[in-house]
Amino acid sequence: MTQPSADLPKTYDPQEVETRWYTFWEAQGFFLPNLAEQAPPFAIMIPPPNVTGTLHMGHAFQDTLMDVLTRYHRMRGAKTLWQPGSDHAGIATQMVVERQLEQEGSSRHDLGRAEFINRVWQWKETSGNVIGTQLRRLGASCDWSRERFTMDEGLSRAVTQVFVRLFNEDLIYRGQRLVNWDPVLHTAISDLEVESEEEDGHLWHFRYPLADGSDHLTVATTRPETMLGDQAVAVHPEDERYTHLVGKQVHLPLAERPIPVVADDHVDPEFGSGCVKITPAHDFNDYQMGQRHDLTLLNIFTEDARINHNAPAAYQGLDRFKARERVVAEMDAAGLLASVEDHRLMVPRGDRTGTVIEPFLTDQWFVQVGPLARPAIEAVERGDIRFVPDNWAKTYYEWMYNLEDWCISRQIWWGHRVPVWYCAECDGDHLTLHGLGNLGEGGTPNQLAAHGVALVEAINQAEHIHVGSNATPIVPGTEDERPQRCPNCGSDKLIQDPDVLDTWFSSALWPFSTLGWPEDTEELRTFYPTTVLVTGFDIIFFWVARMIMMGCKFMNNVPFEEVYVHGLVRDSEGNKMSKSKGNVLDPLDLIDGIDLESLVEKRTSALMQPDKAKAVETMTRKEFPEGIPAFGADALRFTFASLATMGRDIKFDLGRIEGYRNFSTKLWNAARFNFMHVSQPPEAPAGRTWPDRWIVSRLQRTEAEVADAMAAYRFNDAGHAVYDFIWHAYCDWYLELAKPALQGDDPQAAEGTRFTMIRVLEAGLRLLHPFMPFVTEEIWQRAAPLAGCEGATIMRQPYPAADEALIDAEAEADYAWLEAFVGALRSIRGEMNINPYQAIPVLVRGGDERDRQRIANHRPFIDALARPERIDWLGQDAEAPQAAAELVGELQILVPLEGLIDLEAELQRLDKELEKVAGDLAGSRKKLGNPDFTDKAPAEVVAREREKLAEFEERYNQLRGQRDRLSGLQE
RNA sequence: GGGCGGUUAGCUCAGAGGUAAGAGCGCCGGUUUUACACACCGGAGGUCACAAGUUCGAUCCUUGUACCGCCCACCA
């Protein structure tokens, strides 16, 4: 068993403590749920980070919230699973490894498919999943024994199952469609992976001559190069300028072929000339119009967006942007360029490569989402899934009602390969094998056979296989991994579809695939549906919606009951953090610290535009002149929890984390104080003093507050309640109130105080543990035995729950009185600049019997906290000396001025106070003078207002009298 | 074009139809007291973006305006 050091240093050193405890927890298996336990389940699936990724602030934020929830529910007795894992991140990972190969002067094509995939696995084993280590540093209490990877055998089987079942239900189909094509990656991507930004461009106006040479039409385009694929010119059917031309032909320049003029509602007569060129194979709108008018789909691009053989010879092989220049130049030369104007337009770019995406005509696999969407929408409507905050449900509906079919095939190598085969014999003409190495150039199976090439060998060697639209898919039977023979001809020469599935296809299954589906496992029965999903709004469409669809489809139940949607972590200026902007903070640097030079180096090395390095450096040096100190994981976690307010982005500033680092130190020192006074378990006292009863009462209130806040995912409120309790109630007041007894000469009183002091500390540690797991464990290990607790770890102790019976109104009233009394004296001291250690004589007057008793009973506390020299009662009519005065209820507290206080200063102070009370008084009178208020407002509100008025009046008169006496004496 | 969110103390943010709007940081003044200067004590600081409406009462509800931000959408 790990033990905290016997002599606690003055300041808490998180680094050593944190790693020590994490190792212990993990080794002891404290993170694993006990399936045999009779307890309600609580499960959270981690949104699987990319295996290529490192922990950024967004992760750290999100994972902190998940861990707070996990630890909280675990301590509350739930059978708790936080399921960790990572995502194979097809495109991202493939890019990482390809970049490596590039540095070695190689490429994936040099390696071939099988070898390349090998290489990726190798990379994954050695350097993948850095995040796992980082999560541990953060304190994440995931069940690492159940860690999953989306390409694990089990998860891959789930992918195949899902694909085959959807395919057999016609919910997955293959089709030739216009898709978003990334010419750098040579793959299709989904709509969601395209990010459109407004950019500066031009609008070119071209003249297309009529075929009969009589006139011309002017069309406007932002993409001149696509004209090589134009199939028509469209005008609005009611546009009188052009109706007579509909049905005629224009001559398409450069391509030198005739195309028709068609009429279509979609054309906006107000825009440009009111004529639109139609390129059905290269624009989504034009594709639609092409369908309506039965136009040919003429593709003029290659896979890397060069001009292909369908265009005039002079253009073939040209890059799209070069082709654009050339088209413009030639049109201009031919006198057909009418004008050019500047134009802002939305440019679609790939979210990974940043390259301009092309609408491109290819064969792809799609999920028909309509039938899947309906139950998923209903699940949220019915309340089976609740979004927190609930406005996100609207965003969800909005998207779900407008779903387009989901393109799930990707032309990359790293990922789950589409579980579809084709028969080389039956489909001998529809399959083309490319890059066969020494077997030759390639060709269809039939052609290869004609040349005497062994098909199986060719299949194995093919670097790329093209599957024609008419090929017949063969999918595995439900239990099989792959079909052995063609069901049609019995041939075993089957060729697998070359595409892999969108990464999100497998992540959509995460909530059940990680629990063992399609097997009916105990974990699945126990933890599905999971309790809550914690995620950012940015992946509601990518991931959340798809999990709901898949869960409803394959589990007949929602994947989670609640979705907590958090905001984005931004820098202190409110900018999105990004490496290319050089404004990122690494959560690990906040935990362990980093010196300025390293920080500057780190931030300037990953810039997109290297010329910004100077600015980034200046900014960094200004913001972090001393670098970043090691705040510790606890401080970082508490900061995130405190900033986690509903549906709002958070700006991360160092002041906040510094404050919470201080909080951990504060707690540390409160513990040191305890250990100074408590060395063995104190005896339970026969009766408790009022400060003891008060702090216990206050603890119950805090516990209730935390429970309410946690139930509503109000992490900030929960954190604040604990903070306020520990710092302001326990440290500032309770420990100060404990000192007289601890240092006094009544051993029984001291023992009773020790008893309460250590037990409240212990409860406070448990209360705080989900937020600050490390420092609480470190202290708890030592405090627990003294507080009569047993156990190997705080993280498996029961979470403190409020006990109504321990709420003590009387003790709370005593405390409130004392706080006011002491506060009054401190305020006089503070404002009159009296040294805190100079004893001051105090006179009291007025008040009631209760006040008398309290002054007598609480005298030791008053002495300790306010240091009066003596307290004397003054008769109601007795002449008071010149004095500074405060009021506690009706009790007047006077501090004689003589030798202590400046009369002028006290008069000013009184005037200020009088002014304030006069304002309150007037407000209250006005309110009560309004018959509408007294008649219509609820009786209790009116009654409370009357009480208030009486108080104000009393207070005002007292202050007035004091002021008059003082100024009278002055004259 | 549609939708969503924001505007409260110098800064970062909480907040509820009804006392006198809060916290942390920062600021000002005081204190090295035997847990803690990463501390303690006292204090200053807000027309709750603007306008109208509902109400006995609005900073909170409604509508509108302004500014900021985000998401979605096919105007070439």
Coordinates of C-alpha atoms (C1' of nucleotides) in Angstrom, one line a residue, chain A residues 10 220-221 266-268 271 276 285 343 391 394 645 648 651 656 661-662 665-666 669-670 672-673 676 714 716 720 727-728 731-732 736 739 826-827 830-831 833 837 912 930 932-933 936-938 948, chain B residues 2-8 11-16 18-20 22-26 29-44 55-57 69-76:
Chain A
K10 CA 4.0 23.2 3.3
A220 CA -21.8 33.5 -66.1
T221 CA -19.6 31.0 -64.3
H266 CA -34.3 26.7 -61.0
V267 CA -32.7 29.4 -63.0
D268 CA -32.8 32.8 -61.3
F271 CA -28.7 36.7 -61.5
V276 CA -26.7 29.3 -66.8
N285 CA -27.2 21.6 -59.2
H343 CA -17.1 37.7 -56.8
N391 CA -31.8 23.2 -27.6
K394 CA -33.6 21.1 -32.4
T645 CA -21.7 26.0 -17.9
R648 CA -21.4 27.8 -23.8
K651 CA -12.4 30.8 -22.8
R656 CA -8.7 30.5 -13.2
R661 CA -4.2 25.3 -7.9
N662 CA -4.4 27.5 -4.8
T665 CA -3.0 24.0 -1.6
K666 CA -5.6 25.4 0.7
N669 CA -2.9 23.0 4.5
A670 CA -6.3 22.5 6.1
R672 CA -1.9 19.7 7.7
F673 CA -3.7 21.6 10.4
M676 CA -1.1 18.7 13.7
R714 CA -24.3 21.6 -13.6
N716 CA -19.9 24.5 -12.2
H720 CA -18.5 25.9 -6.6
W727 CA -12.5 27.2 1.7
H728 CA -15.0 29.6 3.2
C731 CA -11.2 26.8 6.5
D732 CA -12.2 30.4 7.0
E736 CA -10.9 29.3 13.2
K739 CA -8.8 26.8 17.5
R826 CA -13.7 43.6 11.7
S827 CA -15.4 46.1 9.5
G830 CA -10.7 47.5 8.5
E831 CA -12.2 50.8 7.6
N833 CA -7.3 51.2 9.8
Y837 CA -3.8 42.7 16.7
K912 CA -22.2 56.3 3.4
N930 CA -48.6 51.2 -3.9
D932 CA -51.6 47.6 -6.5
F933 CA -48.7 45.9 -4.8
K936 CA -52.2 41.9 -5.9
A937 CA -48.8 40.6 -4.8
P938 CA -48.9 37.4 -2.8
K948 CA -38.0 44.6 5.6
Chain B
rG2 C1' -33.1 29.5 -42.7
rG3 C1' -31.8 28.2 -37.6
rC4 C1' -29.3 28.6 -32.9
rG5 C1' -26.6 31.1 -29.1
rG6 C1' -24.5 35.5 -26.7
rU7 C1' -24.5 40.8 -24.8
rU8 C1' -24.5 41.2 -16.3
rC11 C1' -11.3 40.6 -17.1
rU12 C1' -13.6 35.5 -17.3
rC13 C1' -18.3 34.1 -16.1
rA14 C1' -22.7 32.4 -12.7
rG15 C1' -27.7 33.8 -11.7
rA16 C1' -33.5 33.9 -10.3
rG18 C1' -40.3 39.7 -5.9
rU19 C1' -35.3 41.4 0.0
rA20 C1' -30.1 44.9 -1.0
rG22 C1' -23.1 36.9 -7.0
rA23 C1' -18.1 34.1 -7.8
rG24 C1' -13.0 33.7 -9.3
rC25 C1' -9.1 36.7 -11.0
rG26 C1' -7.6 41.8 -11.0
rG29 C1' -6.1 49.5 2.1
rG30 C1' -4.4 46.6 6.3
rU31 C1' -1.6 42.1 8.3
rU32 C1' 4.4 37.9 8.0
rU33 C1' -1.1 35.6 13.9
rU34 C1' 2.0 29.0 15.9
rA35 C1' -2.4 25.2 8.5
rC36 C1' -1.7 28.1 4.4
rA37 C1' 1.5 35.1 1.5
rC38 C1' -0.7 29.7 -3.7
rA39 C1' -2.6 33.1 2.9
rC40 C1' -5.7 36.2 6.2
rC41 C1' -9.0 40.7 7.2
rG42 C1' -11.4 45.0 5.2
rG43 C1' -13.0 47.7 0.8
rA44 C1' -14.1 50.0 -4.1
rU55 C1' -47.1 42.6 -14.9
rC56 C1' -48.6 45.2 -8.6
rG57 C1' -43.3 44.3 -9.8
rG69 C1' -20.4 34.2 -32.6
rC70 C1' -21.8 29.4 -34.6
rC71 C1' -24.5 25.8 -37.7
rC72 C1' -27.2 24.6 -42.1
rA73 C1' -28.5 25.9 -47.3
rC74 C1' -27.6 24.5 -54.9
rC75 C1' -27.9 31.2 -56.6
rA76 C1' -24.3 29.9 -61.5

